[in-house]
Short mmCIF file of C-alpha atoms in Angstrom, two decimals:
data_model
loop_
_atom_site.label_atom_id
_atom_site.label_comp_id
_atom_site.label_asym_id
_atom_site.label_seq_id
_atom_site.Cartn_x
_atom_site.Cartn_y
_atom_site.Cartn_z
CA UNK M 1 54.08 -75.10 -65.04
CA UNK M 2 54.10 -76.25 -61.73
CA UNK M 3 57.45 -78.26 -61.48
CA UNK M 4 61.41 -77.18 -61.97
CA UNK M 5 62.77 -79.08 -64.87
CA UNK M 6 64.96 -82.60 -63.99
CA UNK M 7 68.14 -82.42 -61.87
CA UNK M 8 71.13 -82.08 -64.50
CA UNK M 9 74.67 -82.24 -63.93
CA UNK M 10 77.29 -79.61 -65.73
CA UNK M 11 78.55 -80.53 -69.08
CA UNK M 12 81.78 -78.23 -68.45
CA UNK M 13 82.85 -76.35 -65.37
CA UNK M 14 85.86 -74.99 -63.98
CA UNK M 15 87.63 -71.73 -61.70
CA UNK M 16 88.35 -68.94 -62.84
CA UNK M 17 91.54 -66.99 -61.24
CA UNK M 18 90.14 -63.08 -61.49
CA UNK M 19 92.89 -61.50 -59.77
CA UNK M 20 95.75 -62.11 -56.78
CA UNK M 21 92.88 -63.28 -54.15
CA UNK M 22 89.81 -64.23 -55.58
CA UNK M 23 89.34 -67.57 -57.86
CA UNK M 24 85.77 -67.85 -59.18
CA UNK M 25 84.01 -71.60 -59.70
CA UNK M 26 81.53 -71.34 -62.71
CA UNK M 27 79.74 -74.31 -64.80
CA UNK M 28 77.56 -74.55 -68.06
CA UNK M 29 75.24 -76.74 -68.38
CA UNK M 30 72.05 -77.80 -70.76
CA UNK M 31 72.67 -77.38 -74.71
CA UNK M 32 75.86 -75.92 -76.08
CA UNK M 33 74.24 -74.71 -78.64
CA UNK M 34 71.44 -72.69 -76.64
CA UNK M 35 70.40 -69.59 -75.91
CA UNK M 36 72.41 -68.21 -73.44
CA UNK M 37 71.43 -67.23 -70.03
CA UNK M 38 73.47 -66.15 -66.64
CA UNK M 39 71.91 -67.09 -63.33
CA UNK M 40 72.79 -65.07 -60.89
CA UNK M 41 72.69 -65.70 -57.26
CA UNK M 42 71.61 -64.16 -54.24
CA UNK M 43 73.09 -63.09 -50.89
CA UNK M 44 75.88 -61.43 -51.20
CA UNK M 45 77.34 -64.66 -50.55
CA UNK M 46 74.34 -67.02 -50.92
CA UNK M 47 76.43 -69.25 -53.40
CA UNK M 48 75.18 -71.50 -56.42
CA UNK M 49 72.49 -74.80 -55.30
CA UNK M 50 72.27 -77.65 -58.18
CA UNK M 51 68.53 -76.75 -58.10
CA UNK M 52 69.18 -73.04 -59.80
CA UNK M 53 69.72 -75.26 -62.73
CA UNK M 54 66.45 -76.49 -63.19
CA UNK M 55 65.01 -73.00 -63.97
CA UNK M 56 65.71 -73.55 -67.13
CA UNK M 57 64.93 -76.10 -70.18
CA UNK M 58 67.91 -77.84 -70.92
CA UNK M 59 67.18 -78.19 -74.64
CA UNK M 60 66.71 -74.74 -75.33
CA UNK M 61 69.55 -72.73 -73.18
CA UNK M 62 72.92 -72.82 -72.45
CA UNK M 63 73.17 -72.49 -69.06
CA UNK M 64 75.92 -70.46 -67.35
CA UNK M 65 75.99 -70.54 -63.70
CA UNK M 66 78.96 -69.25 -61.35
CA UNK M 67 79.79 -68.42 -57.50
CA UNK M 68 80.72 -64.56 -56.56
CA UNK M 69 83.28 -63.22 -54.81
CA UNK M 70 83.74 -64.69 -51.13
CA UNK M 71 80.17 -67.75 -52.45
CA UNK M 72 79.80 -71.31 -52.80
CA UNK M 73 82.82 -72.92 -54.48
CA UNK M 74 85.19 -69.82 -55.28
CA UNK M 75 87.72 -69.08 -52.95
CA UNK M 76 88.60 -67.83 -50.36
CA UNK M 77 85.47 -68.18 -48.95
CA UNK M 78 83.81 -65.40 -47.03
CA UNK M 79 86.28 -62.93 -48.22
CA UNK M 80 85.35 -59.01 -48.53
CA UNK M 81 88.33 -57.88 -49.26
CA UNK M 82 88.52 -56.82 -52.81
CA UNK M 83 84.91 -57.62 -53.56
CA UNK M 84 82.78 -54.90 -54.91
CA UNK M 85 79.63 -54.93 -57.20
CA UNK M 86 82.02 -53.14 -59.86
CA UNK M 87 84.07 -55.99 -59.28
CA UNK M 88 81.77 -58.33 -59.82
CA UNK M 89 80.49 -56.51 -62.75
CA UNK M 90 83.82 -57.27 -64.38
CA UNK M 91 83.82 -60.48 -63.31
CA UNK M 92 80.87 -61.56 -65.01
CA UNK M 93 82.36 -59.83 -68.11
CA UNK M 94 85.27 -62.20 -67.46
CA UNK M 95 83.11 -65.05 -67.46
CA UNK M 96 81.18 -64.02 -70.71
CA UNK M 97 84.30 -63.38 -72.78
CA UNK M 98 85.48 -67.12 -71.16
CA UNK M 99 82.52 -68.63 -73.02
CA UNK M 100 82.66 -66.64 -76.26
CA UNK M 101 79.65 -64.95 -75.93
CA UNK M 102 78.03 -62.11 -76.98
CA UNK M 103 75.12 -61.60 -75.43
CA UNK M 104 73.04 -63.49 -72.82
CA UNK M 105 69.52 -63.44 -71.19
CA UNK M 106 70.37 -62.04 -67.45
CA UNK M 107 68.55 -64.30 -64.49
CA UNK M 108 68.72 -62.90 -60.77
CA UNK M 109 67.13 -63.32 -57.73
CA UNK M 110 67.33 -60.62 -54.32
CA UNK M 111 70.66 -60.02 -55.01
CA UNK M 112 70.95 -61.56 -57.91
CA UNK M 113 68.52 -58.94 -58.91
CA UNK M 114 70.49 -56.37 -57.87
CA UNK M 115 73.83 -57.17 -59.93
CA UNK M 116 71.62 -58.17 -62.74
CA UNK M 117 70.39 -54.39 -63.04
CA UNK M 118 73.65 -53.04 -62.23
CA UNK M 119 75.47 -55.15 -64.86
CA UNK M 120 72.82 -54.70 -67.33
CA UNK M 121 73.21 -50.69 -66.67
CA UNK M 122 76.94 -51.01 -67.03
CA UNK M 123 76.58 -53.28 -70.54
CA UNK M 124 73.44 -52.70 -71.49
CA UNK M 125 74.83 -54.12 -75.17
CA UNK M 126 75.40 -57.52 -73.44
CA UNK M 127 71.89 -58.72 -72.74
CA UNK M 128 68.56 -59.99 -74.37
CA UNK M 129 66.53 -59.18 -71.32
CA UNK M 130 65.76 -59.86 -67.92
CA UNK M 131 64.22 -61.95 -65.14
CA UNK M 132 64.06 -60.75 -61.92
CA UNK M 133 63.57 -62.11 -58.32
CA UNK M 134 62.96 -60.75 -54.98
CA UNK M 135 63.86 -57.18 -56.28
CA UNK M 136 66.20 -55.47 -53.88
CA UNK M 137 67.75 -52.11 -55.06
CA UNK M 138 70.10 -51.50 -52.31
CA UNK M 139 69.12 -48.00 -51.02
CA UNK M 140 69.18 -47.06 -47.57
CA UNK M 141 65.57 -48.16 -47.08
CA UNK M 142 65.66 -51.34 -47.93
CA UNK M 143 68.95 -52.17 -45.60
CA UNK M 144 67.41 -50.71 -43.08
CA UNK M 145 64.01 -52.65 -43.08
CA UNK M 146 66.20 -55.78 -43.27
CA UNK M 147 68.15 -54.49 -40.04
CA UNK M 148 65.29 -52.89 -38.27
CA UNK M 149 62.22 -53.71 -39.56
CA UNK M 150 61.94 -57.89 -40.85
CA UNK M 151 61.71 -58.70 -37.13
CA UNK M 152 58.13 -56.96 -36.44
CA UNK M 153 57.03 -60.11 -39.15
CA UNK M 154 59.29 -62.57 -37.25
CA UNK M 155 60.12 -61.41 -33.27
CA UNK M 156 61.30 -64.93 -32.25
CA UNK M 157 63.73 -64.96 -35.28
CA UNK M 158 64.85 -61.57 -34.75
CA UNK M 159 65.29 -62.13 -30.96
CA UNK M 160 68.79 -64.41 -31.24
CA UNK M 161 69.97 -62.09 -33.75
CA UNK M 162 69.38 -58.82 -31.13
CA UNK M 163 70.37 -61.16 -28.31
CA UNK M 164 74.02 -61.62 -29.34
CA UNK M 165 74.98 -58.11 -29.45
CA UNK M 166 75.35 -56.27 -25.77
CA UNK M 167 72.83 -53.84 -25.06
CA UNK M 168 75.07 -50.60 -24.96
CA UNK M 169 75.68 -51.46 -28.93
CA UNK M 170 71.91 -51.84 -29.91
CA UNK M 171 71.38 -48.23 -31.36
CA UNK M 172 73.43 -49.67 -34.52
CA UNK M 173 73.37 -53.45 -35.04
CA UNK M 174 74.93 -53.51 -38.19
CA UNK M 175 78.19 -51.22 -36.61
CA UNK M 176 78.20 -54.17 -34.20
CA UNK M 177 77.95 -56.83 -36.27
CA UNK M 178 80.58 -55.41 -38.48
CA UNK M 179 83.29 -55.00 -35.57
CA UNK M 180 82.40 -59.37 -34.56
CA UNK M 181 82.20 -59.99 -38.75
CA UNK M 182 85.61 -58.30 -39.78
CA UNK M 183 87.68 -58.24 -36.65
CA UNK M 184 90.54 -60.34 -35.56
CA UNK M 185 88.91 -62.94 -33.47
CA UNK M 186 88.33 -65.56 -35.84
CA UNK M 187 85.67 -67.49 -33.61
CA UNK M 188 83.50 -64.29 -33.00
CA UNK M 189 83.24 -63.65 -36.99
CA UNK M 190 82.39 -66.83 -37.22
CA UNK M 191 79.95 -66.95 -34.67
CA UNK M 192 78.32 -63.47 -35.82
CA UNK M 193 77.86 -65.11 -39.11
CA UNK M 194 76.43 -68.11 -37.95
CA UNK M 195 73.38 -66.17 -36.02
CA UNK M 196 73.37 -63.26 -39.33
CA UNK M 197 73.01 -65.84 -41.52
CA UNK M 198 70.17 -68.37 -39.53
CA UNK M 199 68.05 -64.94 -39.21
CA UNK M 200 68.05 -64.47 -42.59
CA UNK M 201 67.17 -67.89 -43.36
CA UNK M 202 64.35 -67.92 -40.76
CA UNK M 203 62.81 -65.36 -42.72
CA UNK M 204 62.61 -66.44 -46.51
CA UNK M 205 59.25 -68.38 -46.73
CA UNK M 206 55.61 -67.47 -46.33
CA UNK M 207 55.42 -70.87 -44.40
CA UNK M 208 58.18 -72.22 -42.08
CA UNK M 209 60.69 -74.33 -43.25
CA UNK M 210 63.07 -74.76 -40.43
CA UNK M 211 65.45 -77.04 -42.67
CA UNK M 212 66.34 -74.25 -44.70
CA UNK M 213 67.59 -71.90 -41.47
CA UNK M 214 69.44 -74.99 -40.12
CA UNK M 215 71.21 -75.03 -43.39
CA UNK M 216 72.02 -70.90 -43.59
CA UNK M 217 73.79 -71.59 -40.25
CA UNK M 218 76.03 -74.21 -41.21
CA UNK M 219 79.78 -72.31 -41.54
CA UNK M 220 79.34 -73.03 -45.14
CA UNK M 221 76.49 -70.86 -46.10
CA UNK M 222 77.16 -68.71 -43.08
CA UNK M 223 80.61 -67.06 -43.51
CA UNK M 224 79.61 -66.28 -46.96
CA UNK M 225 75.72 -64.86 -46.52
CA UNK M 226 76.93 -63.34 -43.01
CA UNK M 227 80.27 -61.78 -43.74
CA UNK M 228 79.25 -60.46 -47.58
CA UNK M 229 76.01 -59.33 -46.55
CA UNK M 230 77.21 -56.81 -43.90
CA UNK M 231 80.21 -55.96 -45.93
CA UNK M 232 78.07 -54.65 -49.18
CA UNK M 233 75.19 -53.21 -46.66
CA UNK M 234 77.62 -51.09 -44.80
CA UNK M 235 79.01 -49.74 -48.21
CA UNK M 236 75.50 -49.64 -49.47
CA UNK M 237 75.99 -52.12 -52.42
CA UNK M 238 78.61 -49.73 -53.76
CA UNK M 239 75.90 -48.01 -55.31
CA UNK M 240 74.91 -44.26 -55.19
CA UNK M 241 71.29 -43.76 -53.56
CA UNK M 242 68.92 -44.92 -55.68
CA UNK M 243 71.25 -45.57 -58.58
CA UNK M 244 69.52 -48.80 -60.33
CA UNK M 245 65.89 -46.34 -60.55
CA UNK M 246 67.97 -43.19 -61.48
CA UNK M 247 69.88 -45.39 -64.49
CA UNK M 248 66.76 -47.28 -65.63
CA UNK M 249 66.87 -45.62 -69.17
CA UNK M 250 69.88 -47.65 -70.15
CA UNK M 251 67.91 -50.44 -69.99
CA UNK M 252 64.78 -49.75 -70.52
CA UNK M 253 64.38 -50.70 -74.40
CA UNK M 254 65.34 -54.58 -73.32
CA UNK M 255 62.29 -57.12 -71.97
CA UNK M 256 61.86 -57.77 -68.30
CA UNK M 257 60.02 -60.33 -66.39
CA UNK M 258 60.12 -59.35 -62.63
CA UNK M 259 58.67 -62.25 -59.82
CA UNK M 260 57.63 -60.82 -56.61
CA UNK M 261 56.26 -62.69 -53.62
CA UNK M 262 53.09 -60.69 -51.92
CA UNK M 263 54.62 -61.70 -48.38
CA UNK M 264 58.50 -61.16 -49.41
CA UNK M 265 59.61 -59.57 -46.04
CA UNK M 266 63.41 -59.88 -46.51
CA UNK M 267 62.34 -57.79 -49.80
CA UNK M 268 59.46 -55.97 -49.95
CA UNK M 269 57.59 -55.65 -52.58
CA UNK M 270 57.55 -51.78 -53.08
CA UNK M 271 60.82 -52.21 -54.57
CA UNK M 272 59.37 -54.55 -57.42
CA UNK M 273 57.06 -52.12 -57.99
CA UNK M 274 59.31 -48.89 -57.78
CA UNK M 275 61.32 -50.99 -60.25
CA UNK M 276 58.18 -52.13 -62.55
CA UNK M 277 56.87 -48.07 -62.80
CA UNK M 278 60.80 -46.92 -64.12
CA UNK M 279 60.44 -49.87 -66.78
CA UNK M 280 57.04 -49.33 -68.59
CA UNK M 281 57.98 -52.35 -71.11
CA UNK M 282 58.29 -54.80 -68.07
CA UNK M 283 55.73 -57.32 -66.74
CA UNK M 284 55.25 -57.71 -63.04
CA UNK M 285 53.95 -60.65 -61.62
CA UNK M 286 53.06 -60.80 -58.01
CA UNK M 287 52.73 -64.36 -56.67
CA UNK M 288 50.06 -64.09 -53.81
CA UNK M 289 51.29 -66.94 -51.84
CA UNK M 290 55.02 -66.86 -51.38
CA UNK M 291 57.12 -64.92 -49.08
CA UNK M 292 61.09 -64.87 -50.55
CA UNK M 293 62.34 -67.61 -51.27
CA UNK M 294 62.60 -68.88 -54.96
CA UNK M 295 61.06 -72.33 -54.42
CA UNK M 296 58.04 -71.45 -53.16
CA UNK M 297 55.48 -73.12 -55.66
CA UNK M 298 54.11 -70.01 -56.61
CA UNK M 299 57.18 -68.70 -57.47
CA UNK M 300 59.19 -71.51 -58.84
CA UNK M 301 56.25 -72.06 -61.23
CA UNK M 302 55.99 -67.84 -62.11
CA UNK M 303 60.12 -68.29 -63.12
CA UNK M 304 59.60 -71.48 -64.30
CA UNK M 305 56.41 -69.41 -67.01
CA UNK M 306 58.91 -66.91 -67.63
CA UNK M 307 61.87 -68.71 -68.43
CA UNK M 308 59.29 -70.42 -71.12
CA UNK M 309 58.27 -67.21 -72.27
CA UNK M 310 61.86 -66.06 -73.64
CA UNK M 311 61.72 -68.75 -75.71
CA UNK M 312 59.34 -67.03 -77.81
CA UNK M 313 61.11 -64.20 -77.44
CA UNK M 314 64.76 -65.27 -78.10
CA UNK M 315 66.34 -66.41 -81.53
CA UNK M 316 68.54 -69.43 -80.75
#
């Protein structure tokens, strides 16, 4: 397969209040009657496209689809302040028992991937399997290859990014991003944001598609990707070290499906493969063309295969 299924609209959608700050948007879409399936996002803060719906074949899944903490639609936007992957763990819980189900097939990509393993470790009871993205485990490593490291693959990317912090406050750009991102001065967060989230964006493909960082700098992309992606890096995903390889056995029994670009520098692909050795019932497929980003052919068409395959897995 080759192409993403037909644009489709939401047959039901709504927002979901899950506590005093934080109201979630979430949608369903395809059959009502499907097998169930939770796409998960990426970022932090990366928010829901209409084109994550297309993953999937409308006839055979019911699609459930919502925007995290501080993403996309829910409100208030860019906000860190209760937002924690254990909170988001429950909030997906939330959104489960909202929908009646009882178990679903779990869908995540870079992030995505990451609260996908850390949900399925928490309720391993919940899900059918998995199919995985861009894997990103949130250790110290990997945050600090995205800090310190992504550039040496993209200098004139990484340049603006270095540029707009002062020179005395180089030794630790993510300190220094946090003190523009979560201080007082509303403009500066915002502008911080802006150039976090463009660098990021610069980054995702094997070949350049300067559309797609024009659109991770617009305010509506950036205070979520910017703000949410410092806040969970400087707490380290809420996650002890190494946590999602150390906890593997609670998942382990349940099938896998894990896409990895070859040239993914915004996640490399040792982590797929640290990942693929702690699950010896999972399938790894590296796409040898694609960088990050999910739309790549090679990798739309490798999600696209594996979506397909569940369906001979699954009972509807």
């Amino acid at each position: 397969m080759h192409s993403l299924y037909p644009p489709i609209e939401p047959y039901r959608s709504g927002y979901l209040p899950v506590d005093d700050v934080h109201t979630l948007y979430w949608e369903e879409c395809g059959n009502p009657q499907g097998v169930p399936v939770l796409f998960l996002h990426g970022g932090p803060g990366a928010g829901l496209s209409p084109t994550h719906r297309q993953f999937f074949d409308p006839s055979y899944y019911r699609i459930v689809l919502f925007d995290q903490r501080g993403a996309g639609r829910s409100t208030p936007l860019g906000c860190w302040e209760d937002n924690t992957t254990q909170l988001l763990i429950q909030d997906i819980e939330q959104i489960r028992l909202l929908m009646g189900l009882e178990q679903w097939l779990v869908f995540g990509g870079s992030w995505g991937s990451t609260l996908a393993l850390a949900y399925g470790q928490a309720h391993p009871e919940r899900c059918t399997g998995f199919i995985l993205r861009g894997v990103f485990l949130c250790t110290q490593t990997e945050i600090t290859w995205f800090m310190e490291g992504m550039g040496q693959f993209f200098p004139e990317a990484r340049a603006p990014f270095v540029d707009h912090i002062p020179l005395e406050e180089r030794g630790d750009l993510l300190a220094a991003y946090c003190t523009r991102l979560f201080g007082d001065d509303a403009q500066a967060s915002l502008e911080a944001a802006r150039i976090w989230s463009r660098y990021e964006g610069s980054c995702l493909h094997l070949l350049p598609h300067p559309e797609v960082a024009d659109t991770f700098g617009t305010d509506a992309v950036a205070l979520g990707v910017g703000r949410l992606e410092a806040h969970y890096f400087r707490n380290r995903g809420f996650l002890a070290e190494d946590q999602l390889i150390r906890q593997m056995g609670r998942i382990s029994h349940l099938p896998a499906i894990v896409v990895q670009g070859r040239y993914d520098v915004v996640c490399p692909p040792q982590a797929a493969w640290r990942l693929h050795q702690a699950w010896p019932g999972s399938r790894l497929d590296i796409v040898e063309d694609a960088g990050h980003a999910a739309l790549e052919p090679g990798t739309a068409s490798a999600l696209l295969a594996a979506t397909e395959q569940f369906k001979q897995v699954l009972t509807p």
